CSV table of C-alpha atoms and ligand atoms in Angstrom, one decimal:
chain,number,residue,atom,x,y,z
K,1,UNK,CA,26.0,6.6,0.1
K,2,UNK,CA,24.8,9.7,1.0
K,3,UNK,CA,21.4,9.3,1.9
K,4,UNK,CA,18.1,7.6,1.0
K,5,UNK,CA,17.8,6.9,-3.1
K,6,UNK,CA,14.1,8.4,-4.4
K,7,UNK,CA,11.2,6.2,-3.1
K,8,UNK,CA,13.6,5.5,-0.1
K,9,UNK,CA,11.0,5.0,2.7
K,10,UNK,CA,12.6,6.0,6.4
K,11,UNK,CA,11.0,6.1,9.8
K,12,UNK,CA,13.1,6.9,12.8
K,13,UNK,CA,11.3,6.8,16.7
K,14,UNK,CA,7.7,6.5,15.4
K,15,UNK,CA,4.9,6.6,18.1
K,16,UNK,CA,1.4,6.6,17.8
K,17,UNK,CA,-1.3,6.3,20.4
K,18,UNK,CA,-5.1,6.4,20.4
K,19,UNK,CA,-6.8,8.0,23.3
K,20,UNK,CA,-9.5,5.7,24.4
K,21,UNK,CA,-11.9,6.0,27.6
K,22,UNK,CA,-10.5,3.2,29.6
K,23,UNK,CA,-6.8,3.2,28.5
K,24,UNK,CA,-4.7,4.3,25.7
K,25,UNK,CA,-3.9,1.9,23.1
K,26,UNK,CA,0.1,2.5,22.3
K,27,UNK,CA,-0.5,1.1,18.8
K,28,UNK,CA,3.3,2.4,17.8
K,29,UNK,CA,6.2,2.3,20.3
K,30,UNK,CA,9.2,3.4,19.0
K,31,UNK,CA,9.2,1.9,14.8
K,32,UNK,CA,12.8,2.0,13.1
K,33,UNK,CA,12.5,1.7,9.5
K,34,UNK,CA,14.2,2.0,6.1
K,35,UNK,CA,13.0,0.5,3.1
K,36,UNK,CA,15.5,0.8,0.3
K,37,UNK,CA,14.9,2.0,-3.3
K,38,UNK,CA,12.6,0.1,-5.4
K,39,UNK,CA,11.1,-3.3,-4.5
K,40,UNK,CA,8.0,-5.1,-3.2
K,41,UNK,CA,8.0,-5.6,0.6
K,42,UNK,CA,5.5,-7.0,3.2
K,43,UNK,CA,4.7,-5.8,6.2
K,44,UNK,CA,3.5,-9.2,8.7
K,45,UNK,CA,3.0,-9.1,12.5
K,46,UNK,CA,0.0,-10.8,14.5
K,47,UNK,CA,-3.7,-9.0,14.4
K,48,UNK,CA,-2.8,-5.8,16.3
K,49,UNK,CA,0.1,-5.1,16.3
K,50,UNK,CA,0.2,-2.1,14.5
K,51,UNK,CA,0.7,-2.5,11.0
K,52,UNK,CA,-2.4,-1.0,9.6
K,53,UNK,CA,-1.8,2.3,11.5
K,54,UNK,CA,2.2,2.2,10.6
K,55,UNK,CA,0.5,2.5,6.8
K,56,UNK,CA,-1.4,5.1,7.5
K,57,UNK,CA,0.9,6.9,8.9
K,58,UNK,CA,3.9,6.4,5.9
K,59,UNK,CA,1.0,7.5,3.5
K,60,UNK,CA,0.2,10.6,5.6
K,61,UNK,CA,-3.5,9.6,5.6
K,62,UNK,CA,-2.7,10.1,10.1
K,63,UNK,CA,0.1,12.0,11.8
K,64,UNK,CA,2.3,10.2,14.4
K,65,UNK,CA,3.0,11.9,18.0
K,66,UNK,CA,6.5,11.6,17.8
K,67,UNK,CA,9.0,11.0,15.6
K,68,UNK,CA,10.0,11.3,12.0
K,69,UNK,CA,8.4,9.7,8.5
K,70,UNK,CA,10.5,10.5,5.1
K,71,UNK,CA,8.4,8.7,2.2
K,72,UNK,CA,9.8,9.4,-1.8
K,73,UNK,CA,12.3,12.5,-0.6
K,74,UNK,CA,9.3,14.0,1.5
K,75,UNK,CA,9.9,14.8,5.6
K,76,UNK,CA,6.0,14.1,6.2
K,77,UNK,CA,6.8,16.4,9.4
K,78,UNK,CA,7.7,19.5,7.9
K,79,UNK,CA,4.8,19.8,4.8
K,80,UNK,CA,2.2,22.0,5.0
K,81,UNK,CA,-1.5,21.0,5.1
K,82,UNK,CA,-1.5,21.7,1.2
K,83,UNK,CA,1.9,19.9,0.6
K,84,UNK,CA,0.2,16.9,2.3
K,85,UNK,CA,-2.4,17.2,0.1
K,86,UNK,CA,-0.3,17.4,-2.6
K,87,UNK,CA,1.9,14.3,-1.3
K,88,UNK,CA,-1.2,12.0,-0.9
K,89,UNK,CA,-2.2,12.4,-4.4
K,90,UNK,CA,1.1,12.5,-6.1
K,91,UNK,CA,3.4,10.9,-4.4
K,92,UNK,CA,2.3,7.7,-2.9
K,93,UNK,CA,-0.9,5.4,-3.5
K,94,UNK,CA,-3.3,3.3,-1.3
K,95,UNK,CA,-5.1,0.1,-1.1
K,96,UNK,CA,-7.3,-1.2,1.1
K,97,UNK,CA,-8.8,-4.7,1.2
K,98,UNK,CA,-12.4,-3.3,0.4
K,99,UNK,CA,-12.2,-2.0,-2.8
K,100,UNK,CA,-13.7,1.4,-2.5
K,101,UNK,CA,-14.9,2.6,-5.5
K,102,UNK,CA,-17.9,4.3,-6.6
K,103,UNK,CA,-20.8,2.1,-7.0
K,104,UNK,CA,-22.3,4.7,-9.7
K,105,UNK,CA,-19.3,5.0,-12.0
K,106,UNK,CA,-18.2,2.0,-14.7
K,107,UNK,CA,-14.2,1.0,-13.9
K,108,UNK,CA,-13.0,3.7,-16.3
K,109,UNK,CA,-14.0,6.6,-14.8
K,110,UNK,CA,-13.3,4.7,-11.1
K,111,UNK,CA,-9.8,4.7,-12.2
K,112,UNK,CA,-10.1,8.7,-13.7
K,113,UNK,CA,-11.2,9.5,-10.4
K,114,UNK,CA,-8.2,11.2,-9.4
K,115,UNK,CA,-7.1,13.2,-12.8
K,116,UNK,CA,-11.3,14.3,-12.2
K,117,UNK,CA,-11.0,15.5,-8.7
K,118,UNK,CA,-7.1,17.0,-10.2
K,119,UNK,CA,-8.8,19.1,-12.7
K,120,UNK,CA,-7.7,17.3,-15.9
K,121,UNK,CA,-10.0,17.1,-19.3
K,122,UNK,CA,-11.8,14.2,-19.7
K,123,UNK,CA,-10.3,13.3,-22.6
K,124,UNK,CA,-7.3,13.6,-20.4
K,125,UNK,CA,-7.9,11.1,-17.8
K,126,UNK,CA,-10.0,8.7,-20.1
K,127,UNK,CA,-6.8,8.0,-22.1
K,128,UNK,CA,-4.7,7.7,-18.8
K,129,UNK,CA,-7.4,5.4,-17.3
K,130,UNK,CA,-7.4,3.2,-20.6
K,131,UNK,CA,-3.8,2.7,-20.2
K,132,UNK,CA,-4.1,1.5,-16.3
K,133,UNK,CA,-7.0,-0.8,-17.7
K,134,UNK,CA,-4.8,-2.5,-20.1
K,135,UNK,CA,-1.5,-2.3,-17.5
K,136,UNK,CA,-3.7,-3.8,-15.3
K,137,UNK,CA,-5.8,-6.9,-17.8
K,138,UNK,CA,-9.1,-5.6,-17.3
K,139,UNK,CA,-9.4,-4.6,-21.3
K,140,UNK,CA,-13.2,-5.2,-21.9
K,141,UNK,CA,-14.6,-4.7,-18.4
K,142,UNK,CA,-13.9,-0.6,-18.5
K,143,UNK,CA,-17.7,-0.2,-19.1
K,144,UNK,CA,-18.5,-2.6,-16.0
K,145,UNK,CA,-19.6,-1.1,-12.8
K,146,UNK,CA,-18.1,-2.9,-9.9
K,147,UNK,CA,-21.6,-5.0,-9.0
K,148,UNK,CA,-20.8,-6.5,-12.3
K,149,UNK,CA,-17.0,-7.2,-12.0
K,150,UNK,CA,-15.7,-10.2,-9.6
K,151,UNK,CA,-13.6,-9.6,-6.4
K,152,UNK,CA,-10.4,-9.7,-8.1
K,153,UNK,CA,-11.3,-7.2,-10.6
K,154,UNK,CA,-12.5,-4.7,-8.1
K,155,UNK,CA,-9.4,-4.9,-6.7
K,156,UNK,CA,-7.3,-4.5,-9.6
K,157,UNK,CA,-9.5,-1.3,-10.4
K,158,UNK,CA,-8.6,0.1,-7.1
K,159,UNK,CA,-4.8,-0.5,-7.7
K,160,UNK,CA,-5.4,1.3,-11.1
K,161,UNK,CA,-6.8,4.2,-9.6
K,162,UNK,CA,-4.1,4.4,-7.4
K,163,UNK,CA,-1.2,4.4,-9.9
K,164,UNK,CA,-3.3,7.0,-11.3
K,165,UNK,CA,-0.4,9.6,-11.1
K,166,UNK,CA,2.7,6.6,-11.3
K,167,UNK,CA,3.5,7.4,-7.2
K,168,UNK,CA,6.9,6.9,-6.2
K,169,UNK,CA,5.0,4.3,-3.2
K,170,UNK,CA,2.4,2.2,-3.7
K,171,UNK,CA,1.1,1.2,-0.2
K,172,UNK,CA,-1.3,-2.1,0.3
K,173,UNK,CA,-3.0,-3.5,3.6
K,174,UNK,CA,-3.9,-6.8,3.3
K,175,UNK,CA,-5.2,-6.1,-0.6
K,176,UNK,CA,-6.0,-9.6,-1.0
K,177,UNK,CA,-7.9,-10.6,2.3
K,178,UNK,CA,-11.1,-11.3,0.5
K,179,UNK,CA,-9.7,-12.4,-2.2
K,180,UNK,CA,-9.7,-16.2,-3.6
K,181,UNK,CA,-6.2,-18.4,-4.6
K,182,UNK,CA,-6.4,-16.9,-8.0
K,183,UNK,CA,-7.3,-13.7,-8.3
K,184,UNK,CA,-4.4,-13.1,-5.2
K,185,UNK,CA,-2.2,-14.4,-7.1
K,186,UNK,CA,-3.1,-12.1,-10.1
K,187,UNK,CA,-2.6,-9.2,-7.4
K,188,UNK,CA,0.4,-10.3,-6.4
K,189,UNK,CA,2.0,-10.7,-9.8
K,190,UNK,CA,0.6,-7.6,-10.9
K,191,UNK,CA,2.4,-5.8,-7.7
K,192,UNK,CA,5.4,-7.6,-8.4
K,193,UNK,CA,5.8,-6.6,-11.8
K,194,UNK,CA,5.0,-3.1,-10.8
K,195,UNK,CA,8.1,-3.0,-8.4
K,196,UNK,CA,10.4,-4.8,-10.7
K,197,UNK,CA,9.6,-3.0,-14.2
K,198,UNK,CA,8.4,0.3,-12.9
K,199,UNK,CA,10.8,0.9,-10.0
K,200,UNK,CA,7.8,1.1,-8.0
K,201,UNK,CA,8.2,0.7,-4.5
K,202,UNK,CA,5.3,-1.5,-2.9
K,203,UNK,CA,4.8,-1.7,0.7
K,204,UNK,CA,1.8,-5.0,1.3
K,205,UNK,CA,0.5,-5.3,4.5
K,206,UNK,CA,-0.6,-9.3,4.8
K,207,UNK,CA,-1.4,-12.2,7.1
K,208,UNK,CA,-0.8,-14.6,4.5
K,209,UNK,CA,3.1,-16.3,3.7
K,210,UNK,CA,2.0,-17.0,0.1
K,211,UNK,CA,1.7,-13.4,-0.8
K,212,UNK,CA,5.1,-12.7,1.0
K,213,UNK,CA,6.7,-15.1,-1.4
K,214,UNK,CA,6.3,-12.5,-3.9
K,215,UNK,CA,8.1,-9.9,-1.7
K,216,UNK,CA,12.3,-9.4,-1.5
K,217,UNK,CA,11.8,-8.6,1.9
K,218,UNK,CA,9.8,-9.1,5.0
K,219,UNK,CA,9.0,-6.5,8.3
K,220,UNK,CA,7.7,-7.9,11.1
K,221,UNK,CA,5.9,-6.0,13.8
K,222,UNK,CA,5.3,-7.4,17.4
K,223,UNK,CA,3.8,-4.6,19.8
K,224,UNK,CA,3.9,-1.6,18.1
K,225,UNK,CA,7.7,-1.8,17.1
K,226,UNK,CA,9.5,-3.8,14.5
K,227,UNK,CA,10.4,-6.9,16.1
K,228,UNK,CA,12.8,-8.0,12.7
K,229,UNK,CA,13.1,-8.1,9.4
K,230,UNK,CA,14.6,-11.2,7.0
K,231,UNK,CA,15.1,-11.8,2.8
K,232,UNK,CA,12.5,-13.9,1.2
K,233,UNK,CA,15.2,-15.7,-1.3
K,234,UNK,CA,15.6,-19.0,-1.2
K,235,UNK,CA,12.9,-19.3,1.4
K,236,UNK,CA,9.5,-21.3,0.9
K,237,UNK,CA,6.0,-20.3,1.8
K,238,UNK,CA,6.2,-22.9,5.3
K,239,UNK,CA,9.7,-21.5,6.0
K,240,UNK,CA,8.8,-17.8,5.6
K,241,UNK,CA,6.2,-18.6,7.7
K,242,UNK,CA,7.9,-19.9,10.5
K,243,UNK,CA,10.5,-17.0,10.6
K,244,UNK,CA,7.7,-14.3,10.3
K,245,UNK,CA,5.9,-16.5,13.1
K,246,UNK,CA,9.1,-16.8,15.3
K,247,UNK,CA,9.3,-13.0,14.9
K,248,UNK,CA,6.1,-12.3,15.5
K,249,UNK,CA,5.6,-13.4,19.0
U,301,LIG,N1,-8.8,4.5,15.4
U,301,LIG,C1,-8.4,3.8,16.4
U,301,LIG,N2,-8.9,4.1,17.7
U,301,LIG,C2,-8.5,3.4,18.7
U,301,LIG,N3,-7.6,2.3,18.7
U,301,LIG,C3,-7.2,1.9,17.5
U,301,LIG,C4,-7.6,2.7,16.3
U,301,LIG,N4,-7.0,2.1,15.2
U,301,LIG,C5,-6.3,1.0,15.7
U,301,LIG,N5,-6.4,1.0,17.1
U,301,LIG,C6,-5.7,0.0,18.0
U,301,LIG,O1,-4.3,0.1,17.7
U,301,LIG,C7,-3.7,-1.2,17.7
U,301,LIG,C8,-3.1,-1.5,16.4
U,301,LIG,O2,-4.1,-1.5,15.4
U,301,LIG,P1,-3.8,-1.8,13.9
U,301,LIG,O3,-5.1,-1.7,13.2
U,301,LIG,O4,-2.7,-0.9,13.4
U,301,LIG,O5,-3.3,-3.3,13.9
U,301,LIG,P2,-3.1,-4.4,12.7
U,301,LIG,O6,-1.7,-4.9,12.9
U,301,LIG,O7,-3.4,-3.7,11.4
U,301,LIG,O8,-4.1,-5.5,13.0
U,301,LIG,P3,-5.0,-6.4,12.0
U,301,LIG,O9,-4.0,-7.5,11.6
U,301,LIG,O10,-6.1,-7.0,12.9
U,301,LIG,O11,-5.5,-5.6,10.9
U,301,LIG,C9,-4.9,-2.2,18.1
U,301,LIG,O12,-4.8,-2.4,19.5
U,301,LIG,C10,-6.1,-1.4,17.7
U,301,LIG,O13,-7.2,-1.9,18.4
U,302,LIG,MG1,-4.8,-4.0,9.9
């Protein structure tokens, strides 16, 4: 092969550390990473051990101090502030465990947030919007604001906005963390799908085994570097737990 297929995720001698008063926290030491083509993968490790900045950095959202990032044919290091701009919108999508949306606006125009902010008539991005809605199963709650739609649904608005322009890389830390059994599952079938029929490739932080079931894959950071990585097939939720455990510490 000659290099990385679109959507190809690749991170070569990542570092990242924050300057604190005391001491520096080395939250990235050195991260080695390719993610193949299209797929759903998770991202596990123990409570600081970097995997919420490692997303930030592979969505550009933060720069690293050394090393390289290539995300959906993109060298994060060599774009210009505008290209990242451009990147962030475009090319990849992000979701965090609290929802974020705008209290003000119903789900509809939550999810045309992005064509808005991209200049597009509102005709435009209602009708794009609609079809995230439906993609998504929240038909019937478009004209809900999110103080009148459960958990779940917020959530699921919040992916939909961030598919808003079909990026190559959707990117999730821990998306389900306040979520109950059911609704996660929802998520997590709705993510699967995403990588499976869309060629989407979704990158889910998570603490919990369940939702790596859903994954083919499974990156496990221990101290700012990845400690392993291991296939989900064949494996149940107590035995992918154990091997993401055993890598973790
Ligand atoms: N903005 C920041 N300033 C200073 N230190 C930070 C900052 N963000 C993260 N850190 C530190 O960097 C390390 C890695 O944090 P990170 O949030 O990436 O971990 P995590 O694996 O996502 O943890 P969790 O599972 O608790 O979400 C931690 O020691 C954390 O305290
Ligand atoms: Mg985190």
């Amino acid at each position: 092969m000659s290099g990385p297929l679109a959507g190809t995720i690749h991170l070569s001698q990542v570092t990242k550390t924050y300057p604190q008063a005391l001491r520096q926290v080395h939250a990235l030491q050195g991260v080695d990473l390719t993610i193949e083509m299209s797929g759903f993968y998770a991202v596990m490790g123990p409570s600081g051990s970097g995997k919420s900045t490692l997303l930030h950095l592979m969505a550009a959202l933060d720069q690293p101090d050394s090393g390289t990032i290539e995300v959906a044919d993109c060298h994060l290091e060599n774009l210009s502030e505008g290209d990242l701009t451009r990147f962030r919108r475009h090319h990849v999508g992000v979701v965090f465990q609290q929802y974020n949306l705008i209290p003000t606006m119903t789900a509809l125009d939550n999810v045309a947030l992005p064509g808005l902010l991209d200049g597009w008539s509102r005709s435009r991005r209602l009708s794009r919007s609609q079809e995230l809605i439906d993609m998504l199963d929240l038909e019937g709650r478009e004209h809900h604001r999110p103080d009148a739609l459960s958990g779940g649904e917020q959530q699921r608005v919040s992916i939909a906005r961030a598919l808003f322009f079909s990026p190559a890389v959707l990117f999730a830390d821990e998306p389900t963390g306040n979520l109950d059994t059911v609704a996660s599952q929802h998520v997590w079938e709705i993510l699967e799908k995403l990588a499976t029929e869309q060629e989407t490739t979704v990158v889910m932080v998570t603490h919990d085994p369940a939702a790596a079931t859903y994954c083919r894959e499974v990156f496990v950071l221990r101290d700012g570097r990845i400690s392993g990585s291991f296939e989900t097939e064949g494996l149940d939720e107590a035995e992918l737990a154990t091997r993401a455990q055993q890598l973790g510490r």
